Amino acid sequence: MGKRVLVTGADTFWGGRMVQALEADRDVEVIIGIGTHSPSVPFERAEFVKSDQAYSIISRIVKATQVDTVVHTFLVVDSTLVSARAMHEINVIGTMNLLAAAGATGSTVRQVVVKSSTLVYGSSEKDPNTFSEETPRSSPARTRVERSLIEAESLVRDFAEDSPSTSVAVLRFANVLGNDIITSFSKNLSRPLCPSITGFDPLLQFVEEDDVVRALEFVTMRRVSGLFNVAGDGRLPWSEVASICGTRLLPLPIWSPARAIFPLIKMGYYELPPEMVDLLRYGRGVDTHKLKDAGFTYRYSSAGAVRNFIQAIRLKRGAGRKPKSYTYEHDVEQFFRNSRSVVHDVNQ
Amino acid sequence: MPTYKDHKAVETASGPARLRSSTAIVPIPRQAGQTGGESVDRLSDVDEWGRSEHMRTIIRTIYEPIYSKWFRAEWCGLEKIPRDGGALLVANHAGAIPSDAPVIMHGIEKELGRPVYGLADYFFKTIPVLGTMWARAGGVSANPDNAYRLLRDKGQLAVVFPEGTKGPSKSFTDRYQLRRFGRGGFVEIAMRAGVPVIPIAVVGSEESMPVVFRVPFVARALGVPYFPVTANLIAFGPLGALLPFPAKFKLRVLDPIRFDVPPDQDRYSKSRVMDEAEKIRTQLQDTLYEMLRERRSVWFG
């Protein structure tokens, strides 16, 4: 019997990519996507359920569908995307409800995979050069997104302790760059001038978006459990990242750098959340041995991810905007899934 | 092992990766021929510690006259430093802006051709420009985890000054009197990493920039560990902050100390650690006295 997988945040970038990756896998029998908005990518065989941000209906879904695996991609790691309140709802309350559903008596869930971020390590002058999974933070969390992720992870840790028969994997991803994803980093790097902090040239690690999906798929399908850092090999100084991307550094004042370009941030030209300011000062490095030892291989190094990203940007600039290829229509999706007229052939 | 001199040749061989003129305050050094698949995508040769061999070459070129003409550094027992594998170098630390660190790093790189990472207070990281320069020059935060990774995983040489800021901040009247060696953390790291500790006694740094007195309230206001008024400042004005006196530098490498304990333990006997640290301190102190006994002149050795 194949896996029955529930993917949270199926309407978001990562959830959508994850559902698509799982659909291609024959060992996955059922895929349920849950999200707050309509999916932005077409699903072949996955079913989609709409929910509120805090996933209050999740226990009913888990009970009804008897899923054995939960892939929790819906943790907000970019504080520019949602309000502070929504971030708390999504990261903390959403995770809490999800884990409550997964840990309820009679629950069929045997595996939980969580997509977290290396933001939980923070970034400060007291940091070690390299964080391994066990290294504690060297300073208290200063930003909201870090606090909410730490809280969400501690809920997962408690869950893992309380349910020893469930395999729990938490993946902490470094900053992501890729063909499609838009983050604060990708936004800033695609401008002719890119924010930096005067006199600081931190070392950064990146992970390519395909490697993110592949890592999530890897731990899901291999039923790997534990805490893992995920980042491409090597580290680059921020100035080199900018150089590869063909942008120049815009040196901002050491104190409150975001205030110096405040109008541009308001206009949406730059994004400089506090966690990024910390990163542009002190950087962050993580040890990725553990996941590699478990058998995962990366396609991209940090530098490779940056190069791939800028090539995608150049293509976008050169080729003009692609037409929107897909719009979710509930009735159409229902027709394809439930109508007797549609020929279902899984083995094709 | 790549030698430092051939880096220009490798650079031209590395092909089309040309660096766009950068607006970086601290310029990115050009790639100096790395091995491994990652190098294709790289523009600079900054390693995971922030050190750049290219930057080191520039710094070595600038520092060489200071090292050999100004301080006329003279080594004794350099052969005791291993040619490969990790070792923790431990030295006395003195002079308001201590010249012992660059002299040791420069000297070993010049004579043995292998890099030395300098472990320093994380305070350096917080200083703009200087902090970045320090990292590019081989400076690393003195964090036990960093030291362990450098020594055990990378098999590198690291130099540490167990006195910390207590060494360079002491006044000239206390010259060559070793301060407390922290909590012996350096011994524990060497035990955990399974590498020897190699003490180096340095004479000359005290006289290169003698601390006349300290101004604690300025230090507090600036947020720096100490604010010394040096003889150099009095003699040359503000320029004195950059200009050490040409004291003769003599460095003596002592026998490597190996600890017969298994590496990678969570804990080591605290009393053993403290004993070993104290033994090294005493040995270093005795060597300093011996070197001072033999020294005829501060300026000519």
XYZ file of C-alpha atoms in Angstrom:
649
model
C 0.000 0.000 0.000
C 1.279 3.419 -0.922
C 1.715 6.474 1.200
C -1.195 8.755 2.028
C 0.249 12.225 2.292
C -1.176 15.496 3.516
C 0.662 18.607 2.295
C 0.029 21.872 4.086
C 0.307 25.187 2.303
C -0.543 23.506 -1.007
C -1.572 26.888 -2.394
C 1.849 28.360 -1.629
C 4.974 28.038 -3.716
C 6.528 25.247 -1.683
C 3.330 23.293 -1.073
C 2.518 23.389 -4.775
C 5.978 22.228 -5.756
C 5.881 19.507 -3.131
C 2.483 18.206 -4.300
C 3.747 18.087 -7.880
C 6.858 16.211 -6.818
C 4.825 13.667 -4.858
C 2.361 13.202 -7.706
C 5.196 11.964 -9.876
C 5.989 9.281 -7.315
C 4.180 5.973 -7.774
C 4.658 5.052 -4.130
C 2.365 7.840 -3.079
C -1.214 6.669 -3.239
C -3.150 9.664 -1.983
C -2.156 13.332 -1.813
C -4.289 15.859 -0.015
C -3.311 19.482 -0.366
C -4.576 21.972 2.148
C -4.251 25.722 1.777
C -5.808 29.095 2.415
C -6.090 30.184 -1.204
C -6.601 28.424 -4.527
C -3.579 26.497 -5.763
C -1.415 28.322 -8.250
C -0.162 25.238 -10.040
C -2.204 22.433 -11.631
C -2.492 19.230 -9.622
C -2.773 15.955 -11.499
C -4.274 13.688 -8.918
C -3.954 15.523 -5.629
C -7.112 16.735 -3.938
C -7.266 20.253 -2.622
C -9.088 21.474 0.465
C -9.422 25.109 1.396
C -8.905 26.054 5.032
C -8.336 29.064 7.236
C -4.809 30.145 8.189
C -4.752 28.397 11.538
C -5.920 25.080 10.071
C -8.827 24.662 12.481
C -10.444 21.970 10.301
C -7.318 19.899 10.071
C -8.212 17.262 12.624
C -11.361 16.426 10.650
C -9.353 16.116 7.455
C -6.735 13.891 9.054
C -9.387 11.675 10.580
C -11.427 11.418 7.411
C -8.565 10.772 5.009
C -6.503 8.499 7.277
C -3.267 10.024 6.027
C -0.046 8.475 7.319
C 2.288 11.294 6.401
C 2.091 15.041 6.938
C 4.399 17.383 5.028
C 4.228 20.754 6.729
C 5.506 23.305 4.251
C 3.320 26.115 5.483
C 5.720 27.935 7.775
C 6.290 31.558 6.825
C 10.021 32.319 6.782
C 9.844 35.661 4.992
C 8.428 38.324 7.250
C 7.706 40.679 4.345
C 4.986 38.377 3.055
C 2.426 38.596 5.833
C 1.613 40.704 8.861
C 3.102 39.856 12.225
C -0.248 38.635 13.455
C -0.853 36.397 10.464
C 2.662 35.014 10.819
C 1.960 33.992 14.394
C -1.348 32.426 13.365
C 0.262 30.474 10.551
C 3.537 29.424 12.150
C 2.536 28.818 15.733
C -1.202 28.207 15.859
C -1.264 26.394 12.514
C 1.554 24.073 13.568
C -0.097 23.524 16.920
C -3.407 22.504 15.314
C -1.635 20.323 12.800
C 0.342 18.474 15.431
C -2.709 18.150 17.668
C -4.510 16.474 14.782
C -1.540 14.251 14.003
C -1.106 13.258 17.644
C -4.757 12.662 18.485
C -5.690 9.219 19.819
C -6.341 6.852 16.963
C -4.440 9.059 14.537
C -3.007 7.250 11.553
C -0.139 9.720 11.126
C 3.219 7.958 11.353
C 5.455 10.578 9.799
C 5.719 14.344 10.006
C 8.066 16.435 7.854
C 8.476 20.126 8.653
C 10.023 22.765 6.432
C 11.770 25.223 8.741
C 14.581 27.697 8.216
C 18.121 28.345 9.381
C 16.678 31.602 10.692
C 16.224 29.711 13.957
C 20.003 30.056 14.494
C 19.823 33.817 14.188
C 22.812 35.849 13.118
C 25.001 37.696 15.560
C 28.611 38.593 16.191
C 28.893 35.906 18.874
C 27.918 33.135 16.477
C 30.227 30.260 15.704
C 31.383 30.122 12.117
C 29.316 27.009 11.500
C 26.089 25.893 13.109
C 25.481 22.198 13.338
C 21.990 20.975 14.150
C 22.740 20.816 17.867
C 24.448 24.188 18.194
C 22.319 26.540 20.280
C 21.706 30.144 19.309
C 24.274 32.520 20.697
C 21.861 35.391 21.238
C 18.159 35.692 22.006
C 15.860 35.973 18.981
C 15.440 39.576 17.951
C 12.989 39.310 15.101
C 9.393 38.139 15.011
C 9.895 35.557 12.311
C 12.738 33.953 14.261
C 10.667 33.864 17.431
C 7.685 32.294 15.709
C 9.826 29.672 13.974
C 11.571 28.790 17.220
C 8.196 28.397 18.875
C 6.897 26.265 16.020
C 9.991 24.066 16.166
C 9.647 23.628 19.897
C 6.072 22.424 19.327
C 7.419 19.898 16.842
C 10.088 18.803 19.319
C 7.470 18.245 22.000
C 5.372 16.309 19.531
C 8.314 14.109 18.599
C 8.974 13.372 22.262
C 5.337 12.564 22.974
C 4.907 10.289 19.981
C 8.005 8.109 19.709
C 6.433 5.859 17.087
C 6.056 8.771 14.686
C 9.016 9.682 12.516
C 9.577 13.429 12.703
C 11.939 15.300 10.395
C 12.625 19.017 10.564
C 14.563 20.538 7.691
C 16.178 23.915 8.234
C 16.737 25.547 4.888
C 19.231 28.291 4.167
C 18.156 31.244 2.046
C 16.605 29.984 -1.150
C 17.340 31.226 -4.642
C 15.937 29.717 -7.798
C 14.157 30.043 -11.088
C 10.741 30.909 -9.761
C 10.790 31.808 -6.111
C 10.643 35.456 -5.139
C 12.228 36.311 -1.803
C 13.683 39.444 -0.244
C 17.091 38.265 -1.424
C 16.038 37.622 -5.000
C 14.258 40.959 -5.148
C 17.262 42.932 -3.883
C 19.718 41.033 -6.056
C 17.773 41.709 -9.224
C 18.140 45.488 -8.772
C 21.062 47.409 -10.283
C 22.048 48.473 -6.780
C 21.724 45.994 -3.990
C 21.602 46.870 -0.271
C 24.611 46.100 1.857
C 25.873 47.387 5.170
C 28.910 49.628 5.014
C 32.090 47.814 5.892
C 30.479 44.403 6.338
C 30.866 41.589 3.872
C 29.316 38.513 5.484
C 29.522 34.955 4.283
C 26.229 33.497 3.154
C 24.940 30.131 2.083
C 22.168 29.508 -0.398
C 20.112 26.545 -1.435
C 18.541 26.138 -4.846
C 14.748 25.759 -4.943
C 14.851 22.384 -6.683
C 17.167 21.107 -3.960
C 14.633 22.291 -1.390
C 11.872 20.211 -2.957
C 14.227 17.301 -3.503
C 15.325 17.391 0.145
C 11.723 17.421 1.359
C 10.869 14.571 -0.980
C 13.969 12.680 0.112
C 13.112 12.713 3.810
C 9.443 12.011 3.072
C 10.015 8.993 0.854
C 12.941 7.559 2.810
C 11.173 8.142 6.106
C 14.240 9.840 7.515
C 13.789 11.383 10.931
C 15.743 14.029 12.770
C 16.848 17.606 12.506
C 18.722 18.603 9.353
C 20.358 21.689 7.919
C 19.893 22.090 4.189
C 22.228 24.420 2.300
C 24.402 24.272 -0.779
C 28.117 23.637 -0.371
C 30.413 26.578 0.104
C 29.889 30.100 1.306
C 30.095 33.361 -0.530
C 30.766 36.876 0.645
C 27.810 39.133 -0.050
C 29.944 41.268 -2.364
C 30.687 38.204 -4.467
C 27.008 37.264 -4.615
C 26.285 40.769 -5.884
C 29.129 40.509 -8.376
C 27.870 37.221 -9.778
C 24.426 38.786 -10.116
C 25.904 41.775 -11.915
C 24.645 44.238 -9.343
C 26.596 46.780 -7.349
C 26.516 47.174 -3.622
C 24.618 50.063 -2.136
C 26.366 50.739 1.183
C 23.829 51.599 3.866
C 24.568 53.115 7.272
C 25.594 50.719 10.015
C 22.785 51.788 12.286
C 19.180 51.306 11.144
C 20.106 50.746 7.493
C 16.488 50.127 6.538
C 15.608 53.681 7.486
C 18.021 55.047 4.898
C 16.095 53.466 2.042
C 12.737 53.638 3.783
C 10.852 55.187 0.817
C 12.178 52.556 -1.559
C 11.148 49.801 0.828
C 7.662 51.308 1.094
C 7.450 51.396 -2.680
C 8.358 47.729 -2.762
C 11.594 48.291 -4.659
C 13.758 46.825 -1.908
C 12.987 44.522 0.969
C 15.084 44.756 4.093
C 13.429 42.968 7.022
C 15.353 42.992 10.320
C 16.467 39.373 9.964
C 18.073 40.288 6.643
C 19.884 43.235 8.214
C 21.398 40.863 10.767
C 22.395 38.496 7.999
C 23.996 41.254 5.938
C 26.100 42.115 8.960
C 27.247 38.779 10.295
C 26.092 36.132 7.833
C 25.513 32.548 8.798
C 27.027 29.187 8.019
C 25.530 25.785 8.651
C 26.956 22.300 8.658
C 25.216 20.139 6.075
C 26.975 16.865 6.770
C 24.073 15.216 8.506
C 21.677 15.188 5.559
C 24.473 14.244 3.170
C 25.390 11.331 5.436
C 21.756 10.237 5.286
C 22.240 9.896 1.528
C 21.030 13.167 0.067
C 23.019 14.725 -2.773
C 22.787 18.357 -3.780
C 22.520 19.465 -7.380
C 23.729 22.982 -6.648
C 26.403 24.515 -4.482
C 25.753 27.932 -2.944
C 27.574 29.600 -5.804
C 25.773 27.391 -8.316
C 22.427 28.434 -6.850
C 23.355 32.104 -7.239
C 24.458 31.579 -10.842
C 21.361 29.611 -11.701
C 19.210 32.313 -10.149
C 20.768 35.130 -12.111
C 20.501 33.177 -15.353
C 16.790 32.778 -14.710
C 16.526 36.521 -14.062
C 18.335 37.273 -17.307
C 16.001 34.952 -19.180
C 12.990 36.695 -17.668
C 14.380 40.073 -18.644
C 15.218 38.900 -22.131
C 12.082 36.980 -22.900
C 9.276 39.053 -21.437
C 6.490 37.915 -19.151
C 5.104 34.440 -19.546
C 1.325 34.192 -19.822
C -0.346 32.903 -16.677
C -0.702 29.248 -17.468
C -3.059 28.048 -14.816
C -6.062 29.243 -12.843
C -7.683 27.017 -10.305
C -11.360 26.335 -11.065
C -13.010 24.309 -8.353
C -15.699 22.804 -10.586
C -13.234 21.804 -13.278
C -10.974 20.093 -10.757
C -13.947 18.282 -9.246
C -15.006 17.129 -12.685
C -11.615 15.646 -13.460
C -11.420 13.877 -10.150
C -14.970 12.624 -9.647
C -16.743 12.349 -12.973
C -17.407 8.812 -14.223
C -16.656 9.943 -17.741
C -12.998 10.658 -16.963
C -10.825 7.617 -17.600
C -8.591 7.043 -14.548
C -5.537 5.022 -15.286
C -2.949 5.274 -12.594
C -0.599 2.802 -14.199
C -0.203 4.757 -17.370
C 49.794 22.066 -1.450
C 49.521 25.215 -3.518
C 52.275 27.672 -2.855
C 51.427 31.309 -2.593
C 53.591 32.586 -5.386
C 51.976 30.845 -8.322
C 48.555 32.350 -7.792
C 48.857 34.787 -10.692
C 49.444 31.993 -13.163
C 46.405 30.110 -11.921
C 44.297 33.194 -12.140
C 44.786 33.571 -15.856
C 44.155 29.884 -16.286
C 40.833 30.109 -14.487
C 39.405 31.702 -17.574
C 36.321 33.736 -18.203
C 35.271 34.364 -14.610
C 36.037 38.061 -14.577
C 35.070 40.186 -11.690
C 32.950 43.175 -12.411
C 34.411 46.269 -10.825
C 32.804 46.241 -7.462
C 31.634 48.959 -5.150
C 32.527 46.822 -2.163
C 34.318 48.696 0.597
C 36.549 45.725 1.110
C 37.303 44.605 -2.446
C 36.721 41.017 -3.396
C 39.980 39.302 -4.056
C 40.229 37.498 -7.374
C 40.071 33.777 -7.465
C 43.326 32.068 -6.739
C 42.804 28.681 -8.263
C 40.701 26.424 -6.115
C 40.240 22.743 -6.474
C 36.891 21.038 -6.537
C 33.725 21.561 -8.512
C 32.576 24.573 -6.590
C 35.329 26.831 -7.875
C 33.831 27.107 -11.351
C 31.030 29.218 -10.017
C 33.144 31.339 -7.736
C 34.676 34.718 -8.407
C 36.745 35.089 -5.269
C 38.805 32.713 -3.211
C 37.258 33.601 0.137
C 37.013 30.358 2.080
C 34.350 29.289 4.547
C 36.181 31.127 7.318
C 36.236 34.370 5.397
C 39.960 34.034 4.702
C 41.264 34.829 1.275
C 44.642 33.635 0.069
C 44.732 36.465 -2.413
C 44.186 39.013 0.338
C 46.827 37.283 2.422
C 49.288 37.647 -0.437
C 48.626 41.379 -0.627
C 48.917 41.732 3.139
C 52.099 39.671 3.177
C 53.624 41.915 0.524
C 52.776 45.006 2.559
C 53.764 43.489 5.875
C 57.022 41.889 4.760
C 59.155 45.068 5.222
C 57.591 45.663 8.641
C 58.287 42.073 9.578
C 61.849 41.815 8.370
C 63.086 45.434 8.388
C 61.182 47.159 11.166
C 60.802 44.388 13.736
C 63.618 42.205 12.289
C 61.741 39.164 13.557
C 63.924 36.237 14.453
C 62.611 32.728 15.036
C 64.062 29.942 17.057
C 62.708 26.397 16.890
C 60.428 26.941 13.932
C 60.983 23.311 12.921
C 58.854 22.272 15.916
C 55.746 23.485 14.105
C 54.362 20.595 12.061
C 54.256 20.876 8.266
C 50.795 19.385 8.153
C 47.966 18.512 10.506
C 46.323 20.659 13.124
C 48.136 22.340 15.988
C 47.145 25.032 18.427
C 49.758 27.743 18.759
C 49.687 29.591 22.041
C 51.578 32.812 22.666
C 51.885 35.720 25.025
C 50.050 38.831 23.971
C 51.244 42.387 24.507
C 51.416 45.939 23.215
C 48.311 48.122 22.994
C 47.689 47.093 19.386
C 49.539 43.803 19.576
C 52.024 43.159 16.797
C 52.661 39.608 17.985
C 49.635 38.240 16.115
C 50.591 39.512 12.641
C 54.258 38.665 13.220
C 53.428 35.054 14.135
C 50.946 34.647 11.281
C 53.235 36.273 8.734
C 56.339 34.456 9.946
C 54.856 30.960 9.829
C 53.217 31.548 6.465
C 56.464 32.895 5.078
C 58.751 30.236 6.516
C 56.550 27.158 6.401
C 54.186 28.114 3.601
C 51.076 27.039 5.430
C 48.205 29.236 6.537
C 47.634 30.271 10.132
C 44.215 31.264 11.421
C 44.175 33.824 14.200
C 41.605 33.374 16.926
C 40.446 36.698 18.323
C 37.641 38.203 20.348
C 34.320 38.366 18.492
C 34.419 42.107 19.139
C 36.495 42.410 15.930
C 33.551 41.204 13.884
C 31.464 44.165 14.972
C 33.890 46.768 13.596
C 33.015 47.764 10.029
C 35.756 47.417 7.382
C 38.345 46.310 9.955
C 36.277 43.291 10.942
C 35.962 42.224 7.316
C 39.652 42.855 6.667
C 40.533 40.797 9.720
C 38.400 37.899 8.490
C 39.962 38.066 5.004
C 43.395 38.075 6.626
C 42.680 34.822 8.457
C 41.002 36.062 11.623
C 38.337 33.900 13.198
C 36.212 34.466 16.310
C 37.717 32.704 19.279
C 34.779 30.393 19.716
C 35.493 26.842 20.973
C 33.434 25.428 18.122
C 35.438 27.391 15.537
C 38.733 26.259 17.039
C 37.597 22.647 17.065
C 36.501 22.726 13.422
C 39.724 24.401 12.314
C 41.973 22.028 14.210
C 40.146 18.715 13.969
C 38.102 18.882 10.755
C 40.440 21.026 8.696
C 43.786 20.143 10.262
C 44.899 23.771 10.231
C 47.186 25.846 12.395
C 45.436 28.254 14.710
C 47.061 30.784 16.970
C 45.410 31.852 20.196
C 46.369 34.225 22.972
C 44.965 32.747 26.164
C 45.473 35.988 28.075
C 42.833 37.614 25.892
C 42.526 41.377 26.220
C 44.154 41.223 29.645
C 47.492 40.851 27.874
C 47.607 43.911 25.614
C 45.718 46.112 28.060
C 48.218 45.717 30.902
C 50.503 48.676 31.427
C 54.192 48.773 30.588
C 55.199 48.432 34.239
C 53.765 44.875 34.107
C 55.653 43.949 30.948
C 56.294 40.276 30.279
C 54.193 39.294 33.284
C 51.722 36.783 31.923
C 48.125 37.305 32.946
C 45.740 34.517 33.851
C 45.225 32.024 31.004
C 41.458 32.352 30.876
C 39.727 29.218 32.077
C 42.086 26.900 30.276
C 39.668 26.569 27.393
C 42.502 26.307 24.912
C 43.785 23.132 26.542
C 40.337 21.589 26.452
C 39.947 22.422 22.748
C 43.322 20.906 21.929
C 42.342 17.772 23.874
C 39.006 17.516 22.118
C 40.566 18.111 18.705
C 43.406 15.712 19.458
C 46.099 18.183 18.445
C 49.230 19.349 20.239
C 49.596 22.734 21.888
C 52.711 24.580 20.763
C 53.692 27.513 22.980
C 55.504 30.431 21.391
C 57.302 32.990 23.543
C 57.456 36.425 21.956
C 59.810 39.166 23.079
C 59.559 42.643 21.583
C 55.818 43.190 21.411
C 55.721 44.907 24.820
C 58.172 47.582 23.706
C 56.618 48.086 20.273
C 53.605 49.818 21.741
C 53.880 50.305 25.502
C 50.713 51.175 27.380
C 51.346 54.168 29.633
C 47.897 54.323 31.121
C 44.330 53.376 30.289
C 41.234 55.534 30.066
C 38.352 53.308 31.146
C 35.590 55.844 30.583
C 36.596 56.370 26.952
C 36.631 52.600 26.517
C 33.140 52.411 27.974
C 31.908 55.265 25.789
C 33.340 53.674 22.650
C 32.260 50.210 23.629
C 35.762 48.797 23.220
C 37.436 46.350 25.635
C 40.130 48.875 26.656
C 41.379 52.276 25.590
C 45.106 52.630 26.101
C 47.248 55.748 25.883
C 50.515 54.470 24.489
C 54.006 55.913 24.419
C 53.597 55.983 20.648
C 50.563 58.260 20.976
C 52.497 60.578 23.238
C 55.500 60.597 20.933
C 53.832 60.827 17.516
C 50.316 62.043 18.252
C 47.371 60.280 16.585
C 49.795 58.713 14.097
C 51.187 56.695 16.996
C 48.114 54.473 16.903
C 49.480 53.025 13.662
C 53.194 53.319 14.300
C 54.836 50.787 16.596
C 58.379 51.357 17.866
C 60.983 49.241 16.063
C 61.634 46.842 18.903
C 63.549 43.711 17.974
C 61.161 40.736 17.805
C 62.408 37.383 18.961
C 60.183 34.351 18.887
C 60.987 31.030 20.459
C 58.895 27.948 19.701
C 58.728 25.516 22.601
C 58.288 21.757 22.375
C 54.796 20.638 21.332
C 52.710 19.412 24.233
C 50.535 16.392 23.572
C 47.840 15.269 25.936
C 47.305 11.557 26.304
C 43.557 11.741 26.266
C 41.054 10.450 23.708
C 39.684 13.203 21.450
C 36.002 14.116 20.979
C 34.985 13.670 24.601
C 32.148 15.779 25.943
C 34.074 16.659 29.050
C 37.614 16.569 30.250
C 38.741 16.632 33.829
C 38.637 20.290 34.803
C 41.534 19.888 37.201
C 43.654 18.261 34.501
C 42.769 21.073 32.097
C 43.642 23.748 34.635
C 46.874 21.966 35.574
C 47.977 21.727 31.944
C 47.090 25.358 31.291
C 49.037 26.449 34.335
C 51.994 24.280 33.305
C 52.054 25.907 29.863
C 51.776 29.342 31.408
C 54.665 28.685 33.743
C 56.766 27.276 30.923
C 56.042 30.277 28.735
C 56.778 32.663 31.588
C 60.105 30.959 32.352
C 61.067 31.087 28.679
C 60.258 34.798 28.558
C 62.472 35.447 31.590
C 65.240 33.423 29.966
C 64.955 35.366 26.716
C 64.973 38.663 28.617
C 68.052 37.571 30.514
C 69.806 36.992 27.199
C 68.563 40.193 25.592
C 71.160 42.975 25.512
C 69.117 45.646 23.828
C 65.426 46.277 23.330
C 66.114 47.549 19.808
C 68.875 45.240 18.646
C 68.142 42.054 20.548
